[in-house]
CSV table of C-alpha atoms and ligand atoms in Angstrom, one decimal:
chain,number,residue,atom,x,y,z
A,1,UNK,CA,-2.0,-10.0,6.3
A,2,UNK,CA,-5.8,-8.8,5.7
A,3,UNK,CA,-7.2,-8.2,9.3
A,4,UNK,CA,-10.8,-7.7,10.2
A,5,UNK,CA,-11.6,-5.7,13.4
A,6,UNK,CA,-15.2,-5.7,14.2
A,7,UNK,CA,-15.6,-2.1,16.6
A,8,UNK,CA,-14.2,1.2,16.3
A,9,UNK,CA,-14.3,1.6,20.1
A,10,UNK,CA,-11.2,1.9,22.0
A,11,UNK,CA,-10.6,-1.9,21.8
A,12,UNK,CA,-11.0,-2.0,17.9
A,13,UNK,CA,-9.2,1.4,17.4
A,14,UNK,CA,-5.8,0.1,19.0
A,15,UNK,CA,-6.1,-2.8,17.6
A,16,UNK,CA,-6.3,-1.6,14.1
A,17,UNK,CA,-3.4,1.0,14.3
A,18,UNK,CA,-0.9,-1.0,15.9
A,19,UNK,CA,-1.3,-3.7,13.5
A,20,UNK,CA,-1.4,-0.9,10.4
A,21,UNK,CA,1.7,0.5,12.3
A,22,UNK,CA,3.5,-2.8,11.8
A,23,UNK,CA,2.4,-3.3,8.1
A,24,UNK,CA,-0.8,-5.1,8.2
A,25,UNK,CA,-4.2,-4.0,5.6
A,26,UNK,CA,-7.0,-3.5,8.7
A,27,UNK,CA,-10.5,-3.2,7.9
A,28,UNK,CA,-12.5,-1.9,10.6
A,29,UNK,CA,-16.7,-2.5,10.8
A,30,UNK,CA,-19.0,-1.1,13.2
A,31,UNK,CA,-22.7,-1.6,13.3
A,32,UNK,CA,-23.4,1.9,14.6
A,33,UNK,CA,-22.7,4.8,12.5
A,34,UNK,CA,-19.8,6.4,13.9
A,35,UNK,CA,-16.8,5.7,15.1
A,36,UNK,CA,-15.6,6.2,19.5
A,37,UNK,CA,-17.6,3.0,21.0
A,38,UNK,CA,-19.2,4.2,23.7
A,39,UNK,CA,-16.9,7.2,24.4
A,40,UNK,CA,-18.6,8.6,21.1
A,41,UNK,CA,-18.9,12.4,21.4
A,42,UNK,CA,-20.6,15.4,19.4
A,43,UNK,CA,-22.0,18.9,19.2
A,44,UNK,CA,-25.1,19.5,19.8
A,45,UNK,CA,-28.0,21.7,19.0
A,46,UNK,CA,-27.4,23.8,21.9
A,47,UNK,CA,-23.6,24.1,21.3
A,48,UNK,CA,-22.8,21.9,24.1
A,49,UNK,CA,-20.7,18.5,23.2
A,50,UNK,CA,-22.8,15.8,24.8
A,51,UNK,CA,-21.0,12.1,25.0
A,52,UNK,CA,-23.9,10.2,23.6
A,53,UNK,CA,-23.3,7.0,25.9
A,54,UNK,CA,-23.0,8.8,29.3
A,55,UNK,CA,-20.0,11.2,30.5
A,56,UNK,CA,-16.6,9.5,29.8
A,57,UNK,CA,-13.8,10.7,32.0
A,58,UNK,CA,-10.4,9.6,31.7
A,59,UNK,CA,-8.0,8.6,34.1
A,60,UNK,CA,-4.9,6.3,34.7
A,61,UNK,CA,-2.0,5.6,36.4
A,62,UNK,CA,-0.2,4.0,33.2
A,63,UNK,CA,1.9,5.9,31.8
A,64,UNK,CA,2.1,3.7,28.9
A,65,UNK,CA,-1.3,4.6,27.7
A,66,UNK,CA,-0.6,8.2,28.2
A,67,UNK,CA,2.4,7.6,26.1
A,68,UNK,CA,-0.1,6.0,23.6
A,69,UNK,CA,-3.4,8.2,23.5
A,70,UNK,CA,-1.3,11.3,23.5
A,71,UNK,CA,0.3,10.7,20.2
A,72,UNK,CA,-3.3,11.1,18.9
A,73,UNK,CA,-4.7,14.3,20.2
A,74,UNK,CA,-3.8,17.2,22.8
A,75,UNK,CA,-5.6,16.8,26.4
A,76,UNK,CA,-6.5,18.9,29.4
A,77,UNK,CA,-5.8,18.3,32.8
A,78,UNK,CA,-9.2,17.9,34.4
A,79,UNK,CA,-10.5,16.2,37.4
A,80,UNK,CA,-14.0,15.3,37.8
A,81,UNK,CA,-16.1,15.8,40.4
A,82,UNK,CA,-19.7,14.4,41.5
A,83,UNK,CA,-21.9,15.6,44.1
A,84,UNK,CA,-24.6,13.7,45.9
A,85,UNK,CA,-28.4,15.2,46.7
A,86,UNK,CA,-29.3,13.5,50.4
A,87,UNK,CA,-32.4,13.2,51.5
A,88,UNK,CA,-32.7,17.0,53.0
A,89,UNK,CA,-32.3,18.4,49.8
A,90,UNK,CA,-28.8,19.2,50.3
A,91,UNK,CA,-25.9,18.8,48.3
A,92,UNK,CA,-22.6,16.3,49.3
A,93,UNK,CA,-19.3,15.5,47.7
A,94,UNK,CA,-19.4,11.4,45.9
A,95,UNK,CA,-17.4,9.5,46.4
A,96,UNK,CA,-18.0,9.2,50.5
A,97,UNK,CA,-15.5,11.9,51.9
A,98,UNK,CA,-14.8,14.0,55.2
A,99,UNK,CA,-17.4,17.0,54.1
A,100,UNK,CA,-20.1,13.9,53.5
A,101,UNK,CA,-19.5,12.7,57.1
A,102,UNK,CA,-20.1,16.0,58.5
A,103,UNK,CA,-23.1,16.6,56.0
A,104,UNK,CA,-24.7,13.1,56.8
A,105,UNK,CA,-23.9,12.9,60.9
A,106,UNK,CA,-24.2,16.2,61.8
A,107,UNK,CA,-20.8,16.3,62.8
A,108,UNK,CA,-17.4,18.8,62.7
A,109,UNK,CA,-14.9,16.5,62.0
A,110,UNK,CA,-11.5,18.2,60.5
A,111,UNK,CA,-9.4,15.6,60.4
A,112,UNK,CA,-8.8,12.0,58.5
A,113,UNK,CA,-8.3,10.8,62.1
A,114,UNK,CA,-11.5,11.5,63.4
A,115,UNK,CA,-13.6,10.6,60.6
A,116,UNK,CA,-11.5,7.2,60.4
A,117,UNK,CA,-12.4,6.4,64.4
A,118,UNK,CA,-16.1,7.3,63.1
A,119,UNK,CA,-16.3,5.2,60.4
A,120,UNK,CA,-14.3,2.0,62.7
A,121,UNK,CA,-16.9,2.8,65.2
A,122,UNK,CA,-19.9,2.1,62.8
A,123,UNK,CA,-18.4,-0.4,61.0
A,124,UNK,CA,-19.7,-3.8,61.5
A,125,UNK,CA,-17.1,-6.2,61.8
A,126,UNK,CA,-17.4,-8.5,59.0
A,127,UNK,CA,-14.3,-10.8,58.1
A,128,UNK,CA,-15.0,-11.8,55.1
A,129,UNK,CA,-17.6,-10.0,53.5
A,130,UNK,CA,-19.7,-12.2,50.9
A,131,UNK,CA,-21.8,-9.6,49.0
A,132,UNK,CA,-21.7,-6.1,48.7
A,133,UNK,CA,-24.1,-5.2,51.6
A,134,UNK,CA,-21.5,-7.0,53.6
A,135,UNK,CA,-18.2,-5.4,52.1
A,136,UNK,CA,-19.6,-1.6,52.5
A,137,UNK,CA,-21.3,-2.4,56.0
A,138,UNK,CA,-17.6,-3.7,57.2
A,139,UNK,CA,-16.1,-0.3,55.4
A,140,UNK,CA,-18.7,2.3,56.6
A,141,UNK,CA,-21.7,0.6,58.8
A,142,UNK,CA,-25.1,0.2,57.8
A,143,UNK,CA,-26.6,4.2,57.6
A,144,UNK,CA,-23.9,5.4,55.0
A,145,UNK,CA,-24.9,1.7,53.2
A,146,UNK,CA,-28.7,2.1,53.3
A,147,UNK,CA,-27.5,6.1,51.9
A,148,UNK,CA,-25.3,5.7,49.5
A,149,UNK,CA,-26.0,2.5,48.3
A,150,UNK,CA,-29.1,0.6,48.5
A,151,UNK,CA,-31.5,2.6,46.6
A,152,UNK,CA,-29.0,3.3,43.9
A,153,UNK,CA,-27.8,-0.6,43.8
A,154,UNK,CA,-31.0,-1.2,42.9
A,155,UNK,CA,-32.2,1.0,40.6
A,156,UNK,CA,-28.8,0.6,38.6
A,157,UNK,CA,-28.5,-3.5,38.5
A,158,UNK,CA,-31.9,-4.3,39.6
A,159,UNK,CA,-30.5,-6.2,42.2
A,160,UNK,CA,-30.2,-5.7,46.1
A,161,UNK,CA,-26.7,-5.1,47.6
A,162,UNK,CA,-26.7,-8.8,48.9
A,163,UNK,CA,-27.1,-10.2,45.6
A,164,UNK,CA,-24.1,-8.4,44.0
A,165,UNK,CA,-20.3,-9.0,44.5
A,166,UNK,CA,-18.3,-7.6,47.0
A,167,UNK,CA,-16.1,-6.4,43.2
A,168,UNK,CA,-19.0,-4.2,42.1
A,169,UNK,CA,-18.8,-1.7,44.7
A,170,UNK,CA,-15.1,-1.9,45.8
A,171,UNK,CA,-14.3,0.0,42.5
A,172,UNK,CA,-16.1,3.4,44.6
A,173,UNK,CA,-13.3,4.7,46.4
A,174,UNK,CA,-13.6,6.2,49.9
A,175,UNK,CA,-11.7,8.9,51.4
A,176,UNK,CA,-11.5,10.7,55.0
A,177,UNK,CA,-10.1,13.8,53.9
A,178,UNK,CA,-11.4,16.7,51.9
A,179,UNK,CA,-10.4,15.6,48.3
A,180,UNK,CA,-13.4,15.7,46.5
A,181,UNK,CA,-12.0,14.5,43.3
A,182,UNK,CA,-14.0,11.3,41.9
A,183,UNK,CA,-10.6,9.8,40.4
A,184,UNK,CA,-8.1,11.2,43.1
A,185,UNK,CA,-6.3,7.9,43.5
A,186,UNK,CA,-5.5,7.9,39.3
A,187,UNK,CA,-2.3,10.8,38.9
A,188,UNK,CA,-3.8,11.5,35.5
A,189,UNK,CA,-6.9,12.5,34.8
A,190,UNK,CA,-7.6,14.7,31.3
A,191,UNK,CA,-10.2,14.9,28.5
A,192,UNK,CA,-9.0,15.0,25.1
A,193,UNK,CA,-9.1,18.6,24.2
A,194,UNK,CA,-11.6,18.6,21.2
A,195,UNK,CA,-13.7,15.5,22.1
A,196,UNK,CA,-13.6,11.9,22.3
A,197,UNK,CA,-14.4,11.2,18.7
A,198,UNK,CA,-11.6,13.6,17.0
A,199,UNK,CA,-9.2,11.4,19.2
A,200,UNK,CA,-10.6,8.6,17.1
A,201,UNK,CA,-10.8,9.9,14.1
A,202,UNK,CA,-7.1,10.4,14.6
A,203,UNK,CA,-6.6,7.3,15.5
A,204,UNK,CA,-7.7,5.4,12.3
A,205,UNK,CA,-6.0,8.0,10.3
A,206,UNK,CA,-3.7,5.6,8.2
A,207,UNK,CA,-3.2,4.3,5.0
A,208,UNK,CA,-3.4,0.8,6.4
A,209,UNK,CA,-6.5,1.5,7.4
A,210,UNK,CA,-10.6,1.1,6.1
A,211,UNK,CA,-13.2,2.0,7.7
A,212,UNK,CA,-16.8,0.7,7.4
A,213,UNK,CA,-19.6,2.2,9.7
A,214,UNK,CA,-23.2,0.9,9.5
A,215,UNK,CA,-21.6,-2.6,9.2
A,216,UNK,CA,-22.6,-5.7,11.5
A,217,UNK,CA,-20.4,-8.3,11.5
A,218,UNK,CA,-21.6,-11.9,9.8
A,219,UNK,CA,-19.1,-14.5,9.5
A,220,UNK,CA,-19.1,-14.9,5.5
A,221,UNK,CA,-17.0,-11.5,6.2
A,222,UNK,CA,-14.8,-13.9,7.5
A,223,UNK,CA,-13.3,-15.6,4.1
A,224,UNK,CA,-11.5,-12.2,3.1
A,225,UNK,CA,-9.6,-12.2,5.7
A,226,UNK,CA,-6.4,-13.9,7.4
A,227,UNK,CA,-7.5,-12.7,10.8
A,228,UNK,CA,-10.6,-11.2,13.4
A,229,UNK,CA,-10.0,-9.3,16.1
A,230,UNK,CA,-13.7,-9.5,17.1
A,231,UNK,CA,-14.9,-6.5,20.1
A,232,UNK,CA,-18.8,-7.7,19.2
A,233,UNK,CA,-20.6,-9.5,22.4
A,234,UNK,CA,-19.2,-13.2,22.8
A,235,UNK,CA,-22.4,-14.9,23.3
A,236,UNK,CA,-24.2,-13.2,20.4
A,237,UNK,CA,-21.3,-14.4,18.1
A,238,UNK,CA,-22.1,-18.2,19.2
A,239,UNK,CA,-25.6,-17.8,18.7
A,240,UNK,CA,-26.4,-17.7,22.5
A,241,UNK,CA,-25.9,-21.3,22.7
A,242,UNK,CA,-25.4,-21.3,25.8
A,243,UNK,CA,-27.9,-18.7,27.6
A,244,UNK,CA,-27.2,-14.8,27.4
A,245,UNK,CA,-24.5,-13.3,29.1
A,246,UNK,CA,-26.7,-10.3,30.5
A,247,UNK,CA,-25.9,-6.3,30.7
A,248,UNK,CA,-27.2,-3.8,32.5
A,249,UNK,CA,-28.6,-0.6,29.5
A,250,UNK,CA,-29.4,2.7,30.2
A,251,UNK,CA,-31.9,5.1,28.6
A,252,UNK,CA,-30.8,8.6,28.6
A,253,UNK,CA,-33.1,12.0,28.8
A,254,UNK,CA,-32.0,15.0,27.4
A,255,UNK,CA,-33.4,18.3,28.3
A,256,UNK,CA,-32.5,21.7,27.5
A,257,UNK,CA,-32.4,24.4,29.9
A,258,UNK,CA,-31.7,28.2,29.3
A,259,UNK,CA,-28.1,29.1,31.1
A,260,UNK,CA,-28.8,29.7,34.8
A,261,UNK,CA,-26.6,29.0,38.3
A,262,UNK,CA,-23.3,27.4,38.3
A,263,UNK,CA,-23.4,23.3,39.1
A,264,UNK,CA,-21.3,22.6,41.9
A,265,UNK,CA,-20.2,19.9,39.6
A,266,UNK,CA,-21.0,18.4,36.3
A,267,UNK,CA,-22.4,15.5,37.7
A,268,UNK,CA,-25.3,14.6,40.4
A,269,UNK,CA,-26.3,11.6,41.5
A,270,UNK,CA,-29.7,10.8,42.9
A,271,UNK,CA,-29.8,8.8,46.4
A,272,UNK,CA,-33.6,8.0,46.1
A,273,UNK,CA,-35.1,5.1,45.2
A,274,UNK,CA,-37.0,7.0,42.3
A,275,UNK,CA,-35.8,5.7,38.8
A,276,UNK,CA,-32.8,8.1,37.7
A,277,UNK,CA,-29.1,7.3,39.0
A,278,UNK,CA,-27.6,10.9,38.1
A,279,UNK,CA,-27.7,14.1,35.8
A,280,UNK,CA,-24.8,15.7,33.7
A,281,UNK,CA,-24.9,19.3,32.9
A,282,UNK,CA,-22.5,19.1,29.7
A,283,UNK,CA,-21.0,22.5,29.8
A,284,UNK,CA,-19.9,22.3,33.4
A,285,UNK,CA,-17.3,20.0,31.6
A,286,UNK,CA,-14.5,21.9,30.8
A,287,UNK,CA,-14.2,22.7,27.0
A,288,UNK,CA,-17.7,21.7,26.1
A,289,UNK,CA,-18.9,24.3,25.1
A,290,UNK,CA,-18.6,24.6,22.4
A,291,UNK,CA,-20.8,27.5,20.6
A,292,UNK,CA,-22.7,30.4,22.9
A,293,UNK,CA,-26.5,29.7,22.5
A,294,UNK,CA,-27.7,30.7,26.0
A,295,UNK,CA,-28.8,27.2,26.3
A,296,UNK,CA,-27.7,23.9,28.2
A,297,UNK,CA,-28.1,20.8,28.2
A,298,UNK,CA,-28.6,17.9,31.0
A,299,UNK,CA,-28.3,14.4,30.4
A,300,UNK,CA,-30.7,12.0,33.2
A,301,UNK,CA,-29.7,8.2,33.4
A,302,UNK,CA,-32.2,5.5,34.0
A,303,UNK,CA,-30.6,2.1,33.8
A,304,UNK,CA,-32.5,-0.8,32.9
A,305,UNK,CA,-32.2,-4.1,31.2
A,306,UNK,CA,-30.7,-4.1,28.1
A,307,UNK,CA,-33.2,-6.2,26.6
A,308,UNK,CA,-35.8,-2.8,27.1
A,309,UNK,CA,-33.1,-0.5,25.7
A,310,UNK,CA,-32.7,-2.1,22.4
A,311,UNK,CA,-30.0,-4.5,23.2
A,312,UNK,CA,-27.3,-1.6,24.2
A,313,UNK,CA,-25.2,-3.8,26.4
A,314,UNK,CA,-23.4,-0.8,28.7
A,315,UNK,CA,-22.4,-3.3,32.2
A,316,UNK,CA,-21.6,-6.6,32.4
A,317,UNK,CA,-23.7,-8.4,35.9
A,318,UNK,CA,-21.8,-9.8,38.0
A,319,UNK,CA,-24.1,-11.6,40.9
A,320,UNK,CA,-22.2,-12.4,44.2
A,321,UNK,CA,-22.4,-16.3,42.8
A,322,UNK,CA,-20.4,-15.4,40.1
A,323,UNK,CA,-22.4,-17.6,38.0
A,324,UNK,CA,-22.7,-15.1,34.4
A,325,UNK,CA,-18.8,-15.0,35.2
A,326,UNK,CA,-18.9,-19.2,34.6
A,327,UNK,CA,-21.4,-18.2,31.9
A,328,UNK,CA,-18.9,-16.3,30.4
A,329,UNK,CA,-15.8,-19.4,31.3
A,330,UNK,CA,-17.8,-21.4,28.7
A,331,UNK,CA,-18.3,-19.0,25.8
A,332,UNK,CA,-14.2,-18.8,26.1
A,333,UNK,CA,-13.7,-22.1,26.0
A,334,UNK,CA,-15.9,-22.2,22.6
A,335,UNK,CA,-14.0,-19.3,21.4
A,336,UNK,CA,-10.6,-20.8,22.2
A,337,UNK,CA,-11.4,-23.6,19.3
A,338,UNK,CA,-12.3,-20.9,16.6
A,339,UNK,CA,-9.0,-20.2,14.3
A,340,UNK,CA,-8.2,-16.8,13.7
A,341,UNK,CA,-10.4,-14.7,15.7
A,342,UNK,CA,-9.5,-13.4,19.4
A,343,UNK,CA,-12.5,-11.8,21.1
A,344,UNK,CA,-11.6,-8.3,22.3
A,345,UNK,CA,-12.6,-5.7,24.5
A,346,UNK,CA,-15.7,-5.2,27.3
A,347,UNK,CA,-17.9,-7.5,25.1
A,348,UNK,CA,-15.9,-9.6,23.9
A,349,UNK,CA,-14.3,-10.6,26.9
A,350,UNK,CA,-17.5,-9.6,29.2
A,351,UNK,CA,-15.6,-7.7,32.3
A,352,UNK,CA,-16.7,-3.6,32.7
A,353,UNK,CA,-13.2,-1.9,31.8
A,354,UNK,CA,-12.5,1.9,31.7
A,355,UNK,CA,-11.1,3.1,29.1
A,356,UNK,CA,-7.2,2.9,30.2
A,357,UNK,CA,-7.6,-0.5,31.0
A,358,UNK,CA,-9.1,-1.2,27.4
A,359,UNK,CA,-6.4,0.5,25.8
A,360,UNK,CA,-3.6,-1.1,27.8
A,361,UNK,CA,-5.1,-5.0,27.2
A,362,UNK,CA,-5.2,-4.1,23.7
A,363,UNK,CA,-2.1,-2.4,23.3
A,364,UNK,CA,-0.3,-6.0,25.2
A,365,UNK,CA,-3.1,-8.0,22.9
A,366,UNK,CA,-1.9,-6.6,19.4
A,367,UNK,CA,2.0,-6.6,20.5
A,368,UNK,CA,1.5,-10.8,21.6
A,369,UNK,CA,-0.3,-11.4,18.2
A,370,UNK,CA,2.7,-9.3,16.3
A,371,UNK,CA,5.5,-11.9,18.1
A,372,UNK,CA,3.9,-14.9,17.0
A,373,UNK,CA,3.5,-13.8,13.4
B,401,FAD,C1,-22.3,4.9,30.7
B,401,FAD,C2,-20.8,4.6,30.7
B,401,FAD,C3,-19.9,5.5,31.2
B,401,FAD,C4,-18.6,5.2,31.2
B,401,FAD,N1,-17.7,6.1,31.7
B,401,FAD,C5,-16.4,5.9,31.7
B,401,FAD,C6,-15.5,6.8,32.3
B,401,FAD,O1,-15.9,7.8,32.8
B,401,FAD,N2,-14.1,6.5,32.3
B,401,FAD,C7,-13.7,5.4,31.7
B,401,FAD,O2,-12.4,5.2,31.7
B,401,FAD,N3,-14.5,4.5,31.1
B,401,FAD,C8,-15.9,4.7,31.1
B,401,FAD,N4,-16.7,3.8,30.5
B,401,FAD,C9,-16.1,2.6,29.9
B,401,FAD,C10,-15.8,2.8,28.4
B,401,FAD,O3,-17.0,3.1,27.7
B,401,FAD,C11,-15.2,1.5,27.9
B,401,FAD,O4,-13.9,1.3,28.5
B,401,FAD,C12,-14.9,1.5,26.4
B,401,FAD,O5,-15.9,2.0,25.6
B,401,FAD,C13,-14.6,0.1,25.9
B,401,FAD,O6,-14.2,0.1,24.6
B,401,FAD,P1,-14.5,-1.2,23.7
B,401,FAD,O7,-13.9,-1.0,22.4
B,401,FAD,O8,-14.2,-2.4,24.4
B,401,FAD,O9,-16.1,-1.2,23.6
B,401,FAD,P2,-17.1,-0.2,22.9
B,401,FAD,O10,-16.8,1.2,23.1
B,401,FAD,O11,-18.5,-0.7,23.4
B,401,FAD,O12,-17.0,-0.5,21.4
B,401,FAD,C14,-17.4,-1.7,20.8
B,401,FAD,C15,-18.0,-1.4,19.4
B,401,FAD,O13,-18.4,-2.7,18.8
B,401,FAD,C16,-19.5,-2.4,18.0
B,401,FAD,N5,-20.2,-3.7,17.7
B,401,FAD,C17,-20.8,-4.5,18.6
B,401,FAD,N6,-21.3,-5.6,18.0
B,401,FAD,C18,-21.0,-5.4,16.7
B,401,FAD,C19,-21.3,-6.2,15.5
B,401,FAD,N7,-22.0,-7.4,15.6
B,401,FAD,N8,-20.9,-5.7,14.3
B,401,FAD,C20,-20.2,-4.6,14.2
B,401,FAD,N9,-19.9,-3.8,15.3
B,401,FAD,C21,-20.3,-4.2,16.5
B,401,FAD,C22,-20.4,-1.5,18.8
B,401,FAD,O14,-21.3,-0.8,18.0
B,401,FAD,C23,-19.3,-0.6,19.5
B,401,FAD,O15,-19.2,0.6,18.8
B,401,FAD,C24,-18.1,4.0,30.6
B,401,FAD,C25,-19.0,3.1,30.0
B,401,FAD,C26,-20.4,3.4,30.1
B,401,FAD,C27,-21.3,2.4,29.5
């Protein structure tokens, strides 16, 4: 059969070659002009490889999409770190650990045990936490909240903690030890040795395979084909109909600086309420440099609506009463009675998924359609 996958993202790139893998003609369209979704990578002027949509690190525990990605690419082990700036100017490990305690509180703590009786001292007792002011307030009390949190909430969803669900911030792990590895609960945690779009490149490398950047989808597409797998935003497909599913955007500034002190780690993020969420310094990441220039370069997010940021849908909302979520119930419903097409992907289905998780719902998503064929 002739199948037509709008997106070369992640979603759009396993879909395409498992189904040319079993024998199917894919045709693969992307409105932008390059293929990688959002974990698009390239070279830049200063030598440094700069993921254009924000740093993209991977890590999973499924050992099925390891099994997958790896056919496509070599990786390195790496595991990323991120450091805080508090409000003295100083420098503490994210997410929340032992060495942030001490940094915060003043205090020596060496032990999981003590910083555990510090944080159940603080805690408020909450039983059933209703937003995420709640949930973190029951986790860690109210002064690593107010930190942490409520400044950065804000600048990132535009909302307060209260008006966001418990789900959004439950995703930022806490530890009581010293691991200061962002994604030490994942076992693996690589990049892909020459860049994110290589990988992709790789990927659509097959014969069953036709690729079409600088393509937006329209539906008279649809005639030449038996099926859609379709990664492009639900609502947008159905006209908004029914209200817009919104996203949170980000606009990203990109300086160069000449080569100067060792980060502690590629990453910063700002605990102010000023307008940035964090900085990446490229070629602290390992293997991005990629030519010596004697220059750098830093990356500074500012989220913001997506609507401001020339509709670049980057996070799904999800408000504590769920109520984009219902938004969302009804678009499926719609799409449900369209023939041959199955939304796919973190617009298509509206839900923020890293990258594993993309790959492993498409990977189950291509193998279902394949059965009922
Ligand atoms: C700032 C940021 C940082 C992230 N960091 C991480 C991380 O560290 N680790 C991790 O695991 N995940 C991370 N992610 C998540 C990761 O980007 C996603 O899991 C992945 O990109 C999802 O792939 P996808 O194919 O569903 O969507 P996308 O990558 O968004 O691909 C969808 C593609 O569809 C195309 N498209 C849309 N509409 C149309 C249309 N009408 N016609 C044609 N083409 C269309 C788009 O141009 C896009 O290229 C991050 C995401 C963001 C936004």
């Amino acid at each position: 059969m002739r199948i037509l996958v709008v997106g070369a993202g992640f979603a759009g790139a396993v879909y395409a070659r498992t189904l040319a893998e079993a024998g199917h003609g894919v045709t693969v369209i992307d409105k932008r002009p390059h293929i990688g979704g959002n974990a698009y990578d390239f070279a830049d002027t200063n030598g440094v490889r700069v993921h254009l949509y924000g740093p993209h690190l991977f890590h999973t525990k499924l050992q099925r999409v390891i099994d997958w990605l790896t056919r496509f690419g070599s990786f390195i082990p790496y595991e990323h770190k991120v450091r805080a700036i508090l409000p003295n100017g100083k420098l503490a490990p994210m997410p929340i650990n032992l060495d942030t305690v001490n940094a915060v509180f003043g205090t020596g703590y060496s032990t999981a045990a003590e910083v555990e009786a510090h944080l159940a001292r603080v805690a408020l007792k909450i039983a059933e936490p209703r937003n995420a002011a709640e949930h973190l307030q029951s986790r860690i009390g109210v002064e690593l909240t107010d930190l942490f949190f409520r400044p950065y909430t804000k600048k990132m969803w535009g909302f307060d903690l209260e008006d966001m669900s418990p789900s959004v911030v439950k995703r930022i792990p806490l530890r009581t030890d010293r691991v200061d590895t962002y994604f030490a609960s994942d076992e693996t945690q690589m990049l892909p040795r020459d860049g994110y779009t290589a990988l992709f490149a790789s990927m659509f490398d097959h014969p069953g395979i036709e690729l079409g950047l600088g393509t937006g989808f329209s539906r008279d597409m649809l005639k030449q084909y038996g099926f859609c797998f379709n990664a492009m935003p639900i609502d947008e497909y159905f006209g908004f109909q029914l209200g817009d599913l919104p996203y949170r955007s980000i606009r990203f500034h990109v300086r160069t600086e000449m080569d100067g002190a060792a980060w502690e780690a590629p990453v910063t993020n700002f605990t102010d309420s000023g307008p940035y969420t964090r900085e990446t310094n490229w070629d602290a990441l390992p293997r991005h440099r990629v030519e010596a220039t004697g220059r750098r370069t830093i990356t500074r997010e500012e989220p913001c609506d997506y609507r401001d940021n020339g509709m670049e849908r980057y996070y799904p909302v999800k408000t504590a009463d769920g109520r984009y979520q219902a938004l969302y119930e009804k678009y499926r419903a719609l799409a449900e009675a369209e023939p041959d097409m199955e939304f796919i992907g973190r617009c298509g289905t509206y839900q923020y998924l890293d990258m594993d998780q993309v790959i492993n719902q498409s990977l189950a998503g291509a193998e279902r359609w394949l059965k009922q064929q």
